[in-house]
Amino acid sequence: MKTVSYSLIRTIFALFCLVLLPSTLRAEEVREYIAISKEGSGRIAVVLDKIAAKGGKESEWAGSLDGTIQGGLDFTGLFNLMPAPLNIRSAQGGALNLGAIGSIGADVFVGGRVSAQNGNPALEMQVWDVTGKLLLSRKYGGQESALRDIGLRFCADLVELLTGKRSVFGTKIVFVSNRTGQKEVYLCDFDGSNIRQLTNTKSISLTPSVSSDGRFLAWTDFSSGRPDLYIRNLSTGSTVSVKKQGVCISPAWRPGTDECVTTLSHEGTQDLYLVKANGAVGRRLTSGHSIEVSATFSPDGSKMAFVSTREGPPQIFIQDLSTGAVRRLTYTGSYNTQPSWSPAGDKILYSSLQKNGEINIFAINTDGSGLLQLTSGSRNNEYPSWSPDGSMIVFSSTRDGSRKLYVMNADGTNQRPLLKMKGEQQQPSWSVRN
Amino acid sequence: MIPLKTITRAMYVPAALFLGACCCNKPVARQEQPPAPAAPAEAQAPVKSVKLGDIFFDFDRSMITAESEAQLKTNAEWMAANKGKGLVCEGHCDERGTAEYNMALGERRAQSAKESLMSLGVSGDRLSTISYGEEKPFDTGHNEDAWAKNRRVHFVEK
C-alpha cells in the first residue's frame, strides 16, 4: 500500500515537472537514459563544441570559457570529451545535425555562445541528446573577473544533469606544504588551481581541516614552541588558540555544527575531545590509556570513525556519539589509520601500512564488508579525503619521489597529480563550497 | 628586590676589581653582568664523564628497551650533578606511519622517558615533555638505519 501511494506521488510529481518545464530540464529521464547508454562504458561521451562569439572581447571570453569548461569536465573523470564533427551543422550557423553526434558514439552535444551584456560576459549554454531533445538551456552571467566561475557553474549543472549528483566544482582543498622551507597551511580550488597560503607561522603547521559550511579552519602548529590547536574564522580572519599541556592533533569538524573533534592529552591520556569554534574544550569522547586520534564524522554527525590502539596496533573504530557504543571496523592489516567518512555515509577510506613497506589506501563499507584496495605498487599513499560530492578522492603519494598531492575517482581509477608546486605537499582535506 | 640586587652587586665588586687589573678600560656597567665563569666551570667538570644521551625505541613502541636503561641511569646521574638544571624530553618518531599518529606516539615516548627518570630519583618538576612526532628527524634517510636513529627521545637542557 505504502509503495503504491509512494509511486503514485512520484508519478504525479513527475507529470507536474513535465508540465512545469516543458522543453528544458527532465533530469530524471536524462539520467536514466545516460545510465542505460553508459552500461559497460564507464564514461559519458560528450561532444563539446567551441563556444560561439562575434569577435573581439567576446571571442577572448569564448576561448577562455572553452578552456575552463573542457578542463573542468575532464577533471571529473566522468566524461569522454570529443570535438564537434565537421558535419555538426548543415551550414555556417545553421541547424544542428544531431545525427552526426550519434554516429560518432556520443551521448550528448554541448554548445553555446557568449556575448557582452553591459560590458560583462553572458554565456548561453545548451545541451542536446542524440534524438534531438533539448536537455538544458540556461544563461550564466557575472563580472568579467568571474569568467572562470561562470564556466564552472555550467560544468556543475551539466554534471548534476547527467549524473544526478552534485559536482566537485566550487569545492576547495586545504593541505600542508613546506614550500617556504617551513610547513604552512594552503588552500586551492578543487582542481589544484588558485593556490593561496593561509598560515604564516614559520613553525610546523599540521592537519588542517575546514568546517562543512566553510567558515572555520582548524589546524595544529608549533608557533608557541608547543603543538597547539588554532581555529580561524575564515570570513573575519580572527583566530583563537587552544593551548593545553601535551599534544593537540588532527582536528575534524562535525558536519552541521560549529564544533570539531581533536586529540588532547592534558588530562594524562591521549583522548578525543569536542572543541567549539570559539576554542572552548567540550565533552571528552574516549577514555583509557590507548592512543585515540584522527577522527572523522559520519555525514549526519552522529558517529565518528577514529584510530585507536586499544586492541594493539592502530585500527579503525566507530563510535556512536550519543550512546558511546564502539565497534571495531578494520580487521585486515596491522596498521590502519587516517579514516575519511564518505559524504554518502556508506564507505570509509583509510590508509594501511603494509608488510611490503608500502602505505596504501583502502575503502571499506561502514559495516566492515566490501574491502577494496585503491592504490598499489606506488610507495606511500596516505591521507585520503573524499570530495564533498563523493565522486573523487584526494591523497598524498610519494610515487614520484617526494610527497605530492594526487586525485583519483572514487573507485580508484584515473589517478593523477592534483597540482604543481615547489616542495612537498601532504595532509589534504577536501572541503565543501565556500 | 632592591636589597638582593645590592648584595649581588656588592659581591661582583671584588671580582670586577680583580679583573680590572688587566681590563681597566672596561665600562662600569660591566659590573652588572653575570659572574665570571669560574663557578659553572667547576660544576661542568664531572659532566664530561656523565653525558646526556638519547634513548631509542622499537617501531610503534614507547616502552623503554633494556639498552636504554643504562643511558637513562647516566642521564639521571647528570641530573643529580646539575641540580639547577631541568630537562625537556623530546619524543620523536620515524617517518613511517602517519604524522598525526606519530605526534601521539612521540608524546608517549617522551612520557616513558620522564617516568623512567623519575623512578631513578629525578624530581618530576625538573622534567617536561614535548612531541615532535615525525617532524624533526635526526637522519632524513628512508631506510631502517635512519628510522632507528629517529625513533628516539632527545634530552635538552633548560
Short mmCIF file of N, CA, C and O in Angstrom, two decimals, chain A residues 13-58:
data_model
loop_
_atom_site.label_atom_id
_atom_site.label_comp_id
_atom_site.label_asym_id
_atom_site.label_seq_id
_atom_site.Cartn_x
_atom_site.Cartn_y
_atom_site.Cartn_z
N PHE A 13 4.20 13.85 -9.31
CA PHE A 13 5.27 14.85 -9.24
C PHE A 13 6.00 14.96 -10.58
O PHE A 13 6.26 16.05 -11.09
N ALA A 14 6.29 13.81 -11.18
CA ALA A 14 6.99 13.79 -12.46
C ALA A 14 6.16 14.49 -13.54
O ALA A 14 6.69 15.29 -14.31
N LEU A 15 4.83 14.19 -13.55
CA LEU A 15 3.95 14.83 -14.54
C LEU A 15 3.92 16.34 -14.32
O LEU A 15 3.99 17.12 -15.27
N PHE A 16 3.85 16.69 -13.04
CA PHE A 16 3.84 18.10 -12.66
C PHE A 16 5.10 18.80 -13.21
O PHE A 16 5.04 19.87 -13.79
N CYS A 17 6.25 18.11 -13.03
CA CYS A 17 7.52 18.66 -13.51
C CYS A 17 7.52 18.80 -15.03
O CYS A 17 8.02 19.78 -15.57
N LEU A 18 6.94 17.82 -15.71
CA LEU A 18 6.89 17.85 -17.17
C LEU A 18 6.08 19.04 -17.67
O LEU A 18 6.47 19.71 -18.62
N VAL A 19 4.99 19.30 -16.94
CA VAL A 19 4.14 20.43 -17.31
C VAL A 19 4.88 21.74 -17.05
O VAL A 19 4.87 22.66 -17.85
N LEU A 20 5.59 21.74 -15.90
CA LEU A 20 6.27 22.95 -15.47
C LEU A 20 7.46 23.30 -16.36
O LEU A 20 7.71 24.45 -16.67
N LEU A 21 8.21 22.29 -16.75
CA LEU A 21 9.41 22.51 -17.55
C LEU A 21 9.29 21.76 -18.88
O LEU A 21 9.86 20.71 -19.05
N PRO A 22 8.50 22.29 -19.75
CA PRO A 22 8.16 21.51 -20.95
C PRO A 22 9.35 21.16 -21.83
O PRO A 22 9.41 20.08 -22.36
N SER A 23 10.31 22.07 -22.00
CA SER A 23 11.30 21.77 -23.04
C SER A 23 12.74 21.75 -22.54
O SER A 23 13.64 21.48 -23.30
N THR A 24 12.95 22.05 -21.29
CA THR A 24 14.36 22.17 -20.89
C THR A 24 14.89 21.02 -20.05
O THR A 24 15.71 20.24 -20.51
N LEU A 25 14.39 20.88 -18.84
CA LEU A 25 15.08 20.01 -17.90
C LEU A 25 14.23 18.82 -17.47
O LEU A 25 13.27 18.98 -16.73
N ARG A 26 14.56 17.64 -17.95
CA ARG A 26 13.91 16.44 -17.44
C ARG A 26 15.02 15.53 -16.93
O ARG A 26 15.32 14.50 -17.53
N ALA A 27 15.60 15.96 -15.86
CA ALA A 27 16.81 15.32 -15.36
C ALA A 27 16.65 13.83 -15.09
O ALA A 27 17.49 13.03 -15.47
N GLU A 28 15.53 13.47 -14.47
CA GLU A 28 15.28 12.06 -14.12
C GLU A 28 15.42 11.19 -15.35
O GLU A 28 16.13 10.19 -15.37
N GLU A 29 14.74 11.65 -16.40
CA GLU A 29 14.71 10.92 -17.67
C GLU A 29 16.12 10.85 -18.27
O GLU A 29 16.55 9.81 -18.75
N VAL A 30 16.82 11.96 -18.22
CA VAL A 30 18.15 12.04 -18.82
C VAL A 30 19.09 11.06 -18.15
O VAL A 30 19.78 10.29 -18.78
N ARG A 31 19.08 11.10 -16.81
CA ARG A 31 19.97 10.23 -16.05
C ARG A 31 19.75 8.78 -16.40
O ARG A 31 20.65 8.01 -16.56
N GLU A 32 18.45 8.44 -16.52
CA GLU A 32 18.10 7.08 -16.85
C GLU A 32 18.68 6.72 -18.22
O GLU A 32 19.29 5.69 -18.40
N TYR A 33 18.49 7.65 -19.12
CA TYR A 33 18.98 7.44 -20.48
C TYR A 33 20.50 7.24 -20.48
O TYR A 33 21.02 6.31 -21.07
N ILE A 34 21.19 8.13 -19.76
CA ILE A 34 22.65 8.05 -19.70
C ILE A 34 23.08 6.77 -19.03
O ILE A 34 23.99 6.09 -19.47
N ALA A 35 22.37 6.41 -17.96
CA ALA A 35 22.71 5.20 -17.22
C ALA A 35 22.64 3.99 -18.13
O ALA A 35 23.51 3.12 -18.08
N ILE A 36 21.62 3.94 -18.99
CA ILE A 36 21.46 2.81 -19.90
C ILE A 36 22.57 2.81 -20.94
O ILE A 36 23.27 1.83 -21.15
N SER A 37 22.78 3.96 -21.54
CA SER A 37 23.77 4.03 -22.62
C SER A 37 25.18 3.84 -22.09
O SER A 37 26.08 3.45 -22.80
N LYS A 38 25.35 4.14 -20.81
CA LYS A 38 26.67 4.11 -20.19
C LYS A 38 27.08 2.70 -19.79
O LYS A 38 28.26 2.45 -19.56
N GLU A 39 26.12 1.82 -19.68
CA GLU A 39 26.40 0.49 -19.17
C GLU A 39 27.59 -0.15 -19.88
O GLU A 39 27.60 -0.27 -21.10
N GLY A 40 28.58 -0.49 -19.13
CA GLY A 40 29.75 -1.15 -19.73
C GLY A 40 30.79 -0.18 -20.24
O GLY A 40 31.92 -0.56 -20.46
N SER A 41 30.44 1.08 -20.42
CA SER A 41 31.42 2.01 -20.98
C SER A 41 32.13 2.82 -19.90
O SER A 41 33.31 3.12 -20.02
N GLY A 42 31.43 3.15 -18.84
CA GLY A 42 32.07 3.85 -17.72
C GLY A 42 32.02 5.36 -17.81
O GLY A 42 31.83 6.02 -16.83
N ARG A 43 32.17 5.91 -19.01
CA ARG A 43 32.17 7.37 -19.14
C ARG A 43 31.06 7.85 -20.06
O ARG A 43 30.66 7.14 -20.98
N ILE A 44 30.61 9.06 -19.81
CA ILE A 44 29.57 9.63 -20.66
C ILE A 44 30.26 10.33 -21.83
O ILE A 44 31.14 11.18 -21.62
N ALA A 45 29.89 9.93 -23.06
CA ALA A 45 30.52 10.51 -24.24
C ALA A 45 29.85 11.84 -24.58
O ALA A 45 28.64 11.88 -24.85
N VAL A 46 30.63 12.91 -24.55
CA VAL A 46 30.09 14.26 -24.75
C VAL A 46 30.80 14.93 -25.93
O VAL A 46 32.03 14.98 -25.96
N VAL A 47 30.02 15.43 -26.87
CA VAL A 47 30.60 16.28 -27.91
C VAL A 47 30.58 17.71 -27.38
O VAL A 47 29.52 18.24 -27.03
N LEU A 48 31.78 18.29 -27.25
CA LEU A 48 31.89 19.63 -26.70
C LEU A 48 32.28 20.58 -27.82
O LEU A 48 33.40 20.55 -28.33
N ASP A 49 31.31 21.39 -28.23
CA ASP A 49 31.55 22.33 -29.32
C ASP A 49 32.25 23.58 -28.78
O ASP A 49 32.16 23.88 -27.59
N LYS A 50 32.92 24.30 -29.66
CA LYS A 50 33.54 25.57 -29.24
C LYS A 50 32.45 26.58 -28.97
O LYS A 50 31.42 26.61 -29.66
N ILE A 51 32.66 27.43 -27.96
CA ILE A 51 31.69 28.47 -27.64
C ILE A 51 31.73 29.51 -28.78
O ILE A 51 32.81 29.98 -29.16
N ALA A 52 30.55 29.84 -29.28
CA ALA A 52 30.49 30.81 -30.38
C ALA A 52 30.59 32.24 -29.83
O ALA A 52 30.16 32.52 -28.72
N ALA A 53 31.19 33.13 -30.62
CA ALA A 53 31.30 34.54 -30.23
C ALA A 53 31.46 35.39 -31.48
O ALA A 53 31.80 34.87 -32.54
N LYS A 54 31.23 36.70 -31.32
CA LYS A 54 31.22 37.58 -32.50
C LYS A 54 32.55 38.25 -32.78
O LYS A 54 32.64 39.15 -33.59
N GLY A 55 33.58 37.87 -32.06
CA GLY A 55 34.89 38.51 -32.27
C GLY A 55 35.25 39.44 -31.14
O GLY A 55 34.45 39.69 -30.23
N GLY A 56 36.47 39.99 -31.19
CA GLY A 56 36.94 40.94 -30.18
C GLY A 56 36.94 40.32 -28.79
O GLY A 56 37.32 39.17 -28.59
N LYS A 57 36.51 41.15 -27.84
CA LYS A 57 36.45 40.73 -26.43
C LYS A 57 35.67 39.44 -26.26
O LYS A 57 36.03 38.55 -25.49
N GLU A 58 34.56 39.36 -26.99
CA GLU A 58 33.68 38.20 -26.84
C GLU A 58 34.40 36.90 -27.24
O GLU A 58 34.23 35.87 -26.61
#
